[in-house]
Structures are given as C-alpha cells and as structure tokens.
C-alpha cells in the first residue's frame, strides 16, 4: 500500500512539473462515469477469461470444484493482492507518464511506448531475462495487452477502464481459477490435464487468451469509445 501511495505522490509531482496538471489528468472524474468504465472493463475480461477456462474444461473433461482450502479471508486477501499488483502496474504504464507522452508526442507514440515497456517489464517480473525463447513469448503476450490497455486510456482519457480490464483478467485467472502465484483459491480442477491435440493446444492456451482477447477488447474499446464519446453518455472525455 505504501508503494501505491508513493506512486500517486510521484504522479502528482510529475504532472505538476511537466504539464501543470493534477491527478485529475488521469481521468478520475466524473466518478459515476469512471466507475461504470471500470465495471465494464472488469466484467468484460473476466467473462472472456472464464469462457476460455470453460473451453479448456470441456476439451479436457475437467470439472472445477470449490476448493476445500478456500476461506473468505483468504479470498479477500487474494483479491487485495490482485488489486495492488494491477494498480501498481497501471500507475506506471497507463498513468502520468503515458498521459505526458500522449500530451507531448501524440496517442500513437504513447500507446506504442506503453505497450513495449510493459512487455520488457515482464521479462524481469517473470524472471525470464536471458532465455530468448521465453523472452519472446512473454514480450508478445504482455505487450499485446499493454497496447490495448494503453489504447483504452487514450480513448477514454482515464485510467479507470485499463484498471478494470487488467483486474478482471488477473482476478479471474489468479483467484477464481487458481492459476496464479497464490495457489489454491476459489475453484480447483479435479485433475490437471492439457489438451492432447497440438493445434487445439496452441489455440486454447495461446491464440485465444493472447491474440483473440486483446483484439476483441480493442474492438470493444474502438466501437464503444466512438459511439459513447459522441453521445456523451459512457466514454465522456
């Protein structure tokens, strides 16, 4: 929590010095609109993530069951860990620095820098630096998401939608389906089995989550960002 407070303080300082703005530059107002954007993003990626897990379960004949080790306290703690991790990353990659880059150099350059930086950052956070194969895969899957979430910031002029999109995916995969760093959470599989067909394996474990999901998310942002910014209802700038 202290780290996030420091990030927010530094964001305010940087914005004041470089572009004479305050934290409202990150699109925290109007509260109602931003809350709605967050919820839409959260539900959208949570649904996509859950759908992929269900496809996997059908193809491998796997059943998901409530973990016997799960408790409400454990679940709330895992949710808070997800929130802290997402907010930490969003403040770095879709926060004050992205706002300044877009302000100074335009949206395309800002989105590109944000996505590339996000991919490089995960070389270190995933501990794959030096392994060229792993670095390539990690860069691709994380930079794709980074580009889309930076695009969401650019279209809505707010960090709310990127946080929602990011948290919806992370919470669902980490806490609901127990595929994160904290072990068993809400649901656990009755067996661990991977799809035997190599083509289906690539589609379900790589193409769907890391190619299709970013593209579908981009299309959603593009369509609704344009539609509602014009009608001044949802994506108010």
Short mmCIF file of C-alpha atoms in Angstrom, two decimals:
data_model
loop_
_atom_site.label_atom_id
_atom_site.label_comp_id
_atom_site.label_asym_id
_atom_site.label_seq_id
_atom_site.Cartn_x
_atom_site.Cartn_y
_atom_site.Cartn_z
CA UNK A 1 0.00 0.00 0.00
CA UNK A 2 2.86 2.34 0.82
CA UNK A 3 4.27 1.78 -2.66
CA UNK A 4 0.99 2.85 -4.28
CA UNK A 5 0.84 5.97 -2.09
CA UNK A 6 4.38 6.83 -3.21
CA UNK A 7 3.39 6.23 -6.85
CA UNK A 8 0.37 8.53 -6.55
CA UNK A 9 2.50 11.22 -4.91
CA UNK A 10 5.16 10.96 -7.61
CA UNK A 11 2.48 11.03 -10.30
CA UNK A 12 1.10 14.28 -8.89
CA UNK A 13 4.58 15.82 -8.73
CA UNK A 14 5.47 14.79 -12.28
CA UNK A 15 2.18 16.05 -13.69
CA UNK A 16 2.53 19.39 -11.91
CA UNK A 17 6.11 19.91 -13.06
CA UNK A 18 5.85 18.72 -16.67
CA UNK A 19 2.33 19.66 -17.82
CA UNK A 20 0.96 21.80 -14.95
CA UNK A 21 -1.81 19.27 -14.24
CA UNK A 22 -3.00 17.41 -11.15
CA UNK A 23 -4.21 13.85 -10.65
CA UNK A 24 -7.49 14.59 -12.41
CA UNK A 25 -5.43 14.28 -15.60
CA UNK A 26 -5.64 10.51 -15.03
CA UNK A 27 -9.40 10.67 -15.56
CA UNK A 28 -10.73 10.04 -12.07
CA UNK A 29 -13.75 12.30 -12.66
CA UNK A 30 -16.70 12.19 -13.12
CA UNK A 31 -16.82 9.41 -10.53
CA UNK A 32 -20.01 7.80 -11.87
CA UNK A 33 -18.75 7.53 -15.42
CA UNK A 34 -15.33 6.26 -14.37
CA UNK A 35 -16.85 3.66 -12.05
CA UNK A 36 -19.01 2.42 -14.90
CA UNK A 37 -16.00 2.21 -17.20
CA UNK A 38 -14.10 0.23 -14.56
CA UNK A 39 -17.00 -2.21 -14.10
CA UNK A 40 -17.47 -2.70 -17.84
CA UNK A 41 -13.77 -3.46 -18.26
CA UNK A 42 -13.71 -5.81 -15.27
CA UNK A 43 -16.77 -7.79 -16.33
CA UNK A 44 -15.68 -7.96 -19.98
CA UNK A 45 -12.24 -9.50 -19.41
CA UNK A 46 -13.49 -11.64 -16.52
CA UNK A 47 -16.10 -13.13 -18.86
CA UNK A 48 -13.55 -13.71 -21.63
CA UNK A 49 -11.13 -15.37 -19.21
CA UNK A 50 -13.83 -17.59 -17.71
CA UNK A 51 -15.01 -18.59 -21.19
CA UNK A 52 -11.52 -19.77 -22.14
CA UNK A 53 -11.27 -21.80 -18.92
CA UNK A 54 -14.61 -23.42 -19.69
CA UNK A 55 -13.48 -24.31 -23.23
CA UNK A 56 -10.38 -25.90 -21.72
CA UNK A 57 -12.52 -27.81 -19.20
CA UNK A 58 -14.80 -29.16 -21.93
CA UNK A 59 -11.93 -30.28 -24.15
CA UNK A 60 -10.08 -31.99 -21.28
CA UNK A 61 -13.22 -33.26 -19.50
CA UNK A 62 -12.18 -31.39 -16.37
CA UNK A 63 -14.54 -30.35 -13.59
CA UNK A 64 -13.96 -27.26 -11.47
CA UNK A 65 -14.80 -27.60 -7.79
CA UNK A 66 -14.86 -25.26 -4.81
CA UNK A 67 -11.53 -25.54 -3.01
CA UNK A 68 -11.67 -27.12 0.44
CA UNK A 69 -8.92 -24.71 1.50
CA UNK A 70 -10.80 -21.61 0.43
CA UNK A 71 -11.98 -19.16 3.07
CA UNK A 72 -13.50 -15.73 2.77
CA UNK A 73 -10.45 -14.15 4.42
CA UNK A 74 -8.12 -15.94 2.02
CA UNK A 75 -10.26 -14.85 -0.93
CA UNK A 76 -10.36 -11.22 0.16
CA UNK A 77 -6.60 -11.22 0.71
CA UNK A 78 -6.01 -12.65 -2.77
CA UNK A 79 -8.36 -10.04 -4.26
CA UNK A 80 -6.43 -7.28 -2.48
CA UNK A 81 -3.14 -8.68 -3.79
CA UNK A 82 -4.59 -8.60 -7.30
CA UNK A 83 -5.76 -5.02 -6.82
CA UNK A 84 -2.38 -3.87 -5.52
CA UNK A 85 -0.50 -5.53 -8.36
CA UNK A 86 -2.80 -4.13 -11.04
CA UNK A 87 -2.90 -0.58 -9.64
CA UNK A 88 0.89 -0.61 -9.25
CA UNK A 89 1.40 -1.57 -12.91
CA UNK A 90 -1.33 0.72 -14.23
CA UNK A 91 0.08 3.77 -12.46
CA UNK A 92 3.43 3.07 -14.11
CA UNK A 93 2.33 2.14 -17.62
CA UNK A 94 -1.09 3.79 -18.03
CA UNK A 95 -0.67 6.67 -15.61
CA UNK A 96 1.07 10.02 -15.52
CA UNK A 97 3.91 9.05 -17.86
CA UNK A 98 1.54 7.85 -20.57
CA UNK A 99 -0.56 11.00 -20.20
CA UNK A 100 2.54 13.16 -20.63
CA UNK A 101 3.82 11.20 -23.64
CA UNK A 102 0.41 11.41 -25.33
CA UNK A 103 0.22 15.12 -24.47
CA UNK A 104 3.69 15.79 -25.91
CA UNK A 105 4.00 13.34 -28.80
CA UNK A 106 0.53 12.00 -29.61
CA UNK A 107 -1.53 8.92 -28.86
CA UNK A 108 0.15 6.50 -31.29
CA UNK A 109 3.62 7.05 -29.87
CA UNK A 110 2.31 6.94 -26.32
CA UNK A 111 0.46 3.67 -26.88
CA UNK A 112 3.48 2.09 -28.57
CA UNK A 113 5.90 3.11 -25.81
CA UNK A 114 3.50 1.93 -23.12
CA UNK A 115 2.97 -1.47 -24.74
CA UNK A 116 6.66 -2.10 -25.46
CA UNK A 117 7.66 -1.01 -21.96
CA UNK A 118 5.01 -3.29 -20.45
CA UNK A 119 6.40 -6.23 -22.39
CA UNK A 120 10.00 -5.52 -21.36
CA UNK A 121 8.97 -5.04 -17.72
CA UNK A 122 7.60 -8.58 -17.63
CA UNK A 123 10.98 -10.02 -18.60
CA UNK A 124 12.06 -9.02 -15.11
CA UNK A 125 8.81 -9.69 -13.22
CA UNK A 126 8.54 -13.18 -14.79
CA UNK A 127 12.26 -13.87 -14.32
CA UNK A 128 12.92 -14.87 -17.94
CA UNK A 129 15.74 -12.45 -18.77
CA UNK A 130 18.40 -14.29 -20.76
CA UNK A 131 16.11 -17.02 -22.10
CA UNK A 132 15.46 -15.77 -25.64
CA UNK A 133 12.53 -18.10 -26.30
CA UNK A 134 10.73 -17.23 -23.07
CA UNK A 135 11.54 -13.54 -23.50
CA UNK A 136 9.95 -13.55 -26.95
CA UNK A 137 6.77 -15.26 -25.77
CA UNK A 138 6.46 -13.15 -22.61
CA UNK A 139 7.06 -9.94 -24.56
CA UNK A 140 4.40 -10.79 -27.12
CA UNK A 141 1.66 -11.81 -24.69
CA UNK A 142 2.20 -8.91 -22.29
CA UNK A 143 2.94 -6.21 -24.86
CA UNK A 144 -0.30 -7.08 -26.70
CA UNK A 145 -2.31 -6.46 -23.54
CA UNK A 146 -0.25 -3.37 -22.75
CA UNK A 147 -1.02 -1.87 -26.16
CA UNK A 148 -4.75 -2.49 -25.79
CA UNK A 149 -4.92 -1.08 -22.26
CA UNK A 150 -2.93 1.99 -23.33
CA UNK A 151 -5.41 2.38 -26.19
CA UNK A 152 -8.21 2.26 -23.62
CA UNK A 153 -6.54 5.08 -21.69
CA UNK A 154 -6.15 7.11 -24.85
CA UNK A 155 -9.76 6.66 -25.95
CA UNK A 156 -11.36 7.32 -22.56
CA UNK A 157 -8.74 9.74 -21.22
CA UNK A 158 -8.94 7.79 -17.99
CA UNK A 159 -7.08 5.08 -16.11
CA UNK A 160 -10.40 3.56 -14.95
CA UNK A 161 -11.06 1.32 -17.96
CA UNK A 162 -7.48 -0.02 -18.15
CA UNK A 163 -7.59 -0.91 -14.44
CA UNK A 164 -10.92 -2.69 -14.93
CA UNK A 165 -9.69 -4.64 -17.97
CA UNK A 166 -6.46 -5.61 -16.22
CA UNK A 167 -8.05 -6.55 -12.88
CA UNK A 168 -10.90 -8.51 -14.47
CA UNK A 169 -8.42 -10.82 -16.18
CA UNK A 170 -5.97 -11.13 -13.30
CA UNK A 171 -8.59 -11.74 -10.62
CA UNK A 172 -10.39 -14.37 -12.70
CA UNK A 173 -7.30 -16.33 -13.66
CA UNK A 174 -5.48 -15.95 -10.32
CA UNK A 175 -8.24 -16.10 -7.73
CA UNK A 176 -11.24 -17.79 -9.32
CA UNK A 177 -9.37 -20.46 -11.32
CA UNK A 178 -6.32 -20.71 -9.02
CA UNK A 179 -3.78 -20.30 -11.84
CA UNK A 180 -1.80 -17.51 -10.19
CA UNK A 181 1.11 -17.30 -7.75
CA UNK A 182 -1.03 -17.84 -4.63
CA UNK A 183 -2.01 -21.45 -5.15
CA UNK A 184 -5.50 -22.77 -4.47
CA UNK A 185 -8.13 -20.09 -4.30
CA UNK A 186 -11.85 -20.34 -5.11
CA UNK A 187 -12.02 -23.12 -7.72
CA UNK A 188 -9.67 -26.05 -8.32
CA UNK A 189 -9.72 -28.67 -11.12
CA UNK A 190 -10.47 -32.29 -10.29
CA UNK A 191 -7.46 -33.17 -12.43
CA UNK A 192 -4.62 -31.43 -14.22
CA UNK A 193 -4.67 -32.32 -17.89
CA UNK A 194 -3.67 -30.48 -21.03
CA UNK A 195 -5.27 -30.71 -24.45
CA UNK A 196 -3.58 -33.52 -26.38
CA UNK A 197 -4.26 -32.17 -29.87
CA UNK A 198 -1.35 -29.85 -30.65
CA UNK A 199 -3.37 -27.43 -32.78
CA UNK A 200 -6.15 -27.12 -30.20
CA UNK A 201 -3.46 -26.75 -27.54
CA UNK A 202 -1.99 -23.74 -29.30
CA UNK A 203 -5.42 -22.24 -29.95
CA UNK A 204 -6.73 -22.57 -26.38
CA UNK A 205 -3.55 -21.78 -24.45
CA UNK A 206 -2.03 -19.14 -26.73
CA UNK A 207 -4.22 -17.83 -29.55
CA UNK A 208 -7.43 -17.32 -27.56
CA UNK A 209 -6.00 -15.59 -24.47
CA UNK A 210 -3.13 -13.69 -26.03
CA UNK A 211 -4.32 -12.89 -29.56
CA UNK A 212 -8.11 -13.09 -29.67
CA UNK A 213 -8.77 -11.47 -26.28
CA UNK A 214 -6.65 -8.35 -27.00
CA UNK A 215 -8.22 -8.00 -30.45
CA UNK A 216 -11.78 -8.38 -29.15
CA UNK A 217 -11.02 -5.93 -26.33
CA UNK A 218 -9.59 -3.45 -28.82
CA UNK A 219 -12.71 -3.74 -30.95
CA UNK A 220 -14.92 -3.10 -27.91
CA UNK A 221 -12.95 0.00 -26.94
CA UNK A 222 -12.92 1.29 -30.50
CA UNK A 223 -16.65 0.78 -31.04
CA UNK A 224 -17.99 1.99 -27.74
CA UNK A 225 -15.35 4.66 -27.34
CA UNK A 226 -16.51 6.26 -30.55
CA UNK A 227 -20.22 5.69 -30.01
CA UNK A 228 -20.48 7.00 -26.48
CA UNK A 229 -17.98 9.81 -26.71
CA UNK A 230 -20.23 11.25 -29.42
CA UNK A 231 -23.40 10.75 -27.37
CA UNK A 232 -21.65 11.97 -24.18
CA UNK A 233 -23.04 9.07 -22.18
CA UNK A 234 -20.44 6.46 -21.36
CA UNK A 235 -16.97 7.40 -22.55
CA UNK A 236 -17.04 11.02 -21.50
CA UNK A 237 -13.74 12.79 -22.01
#
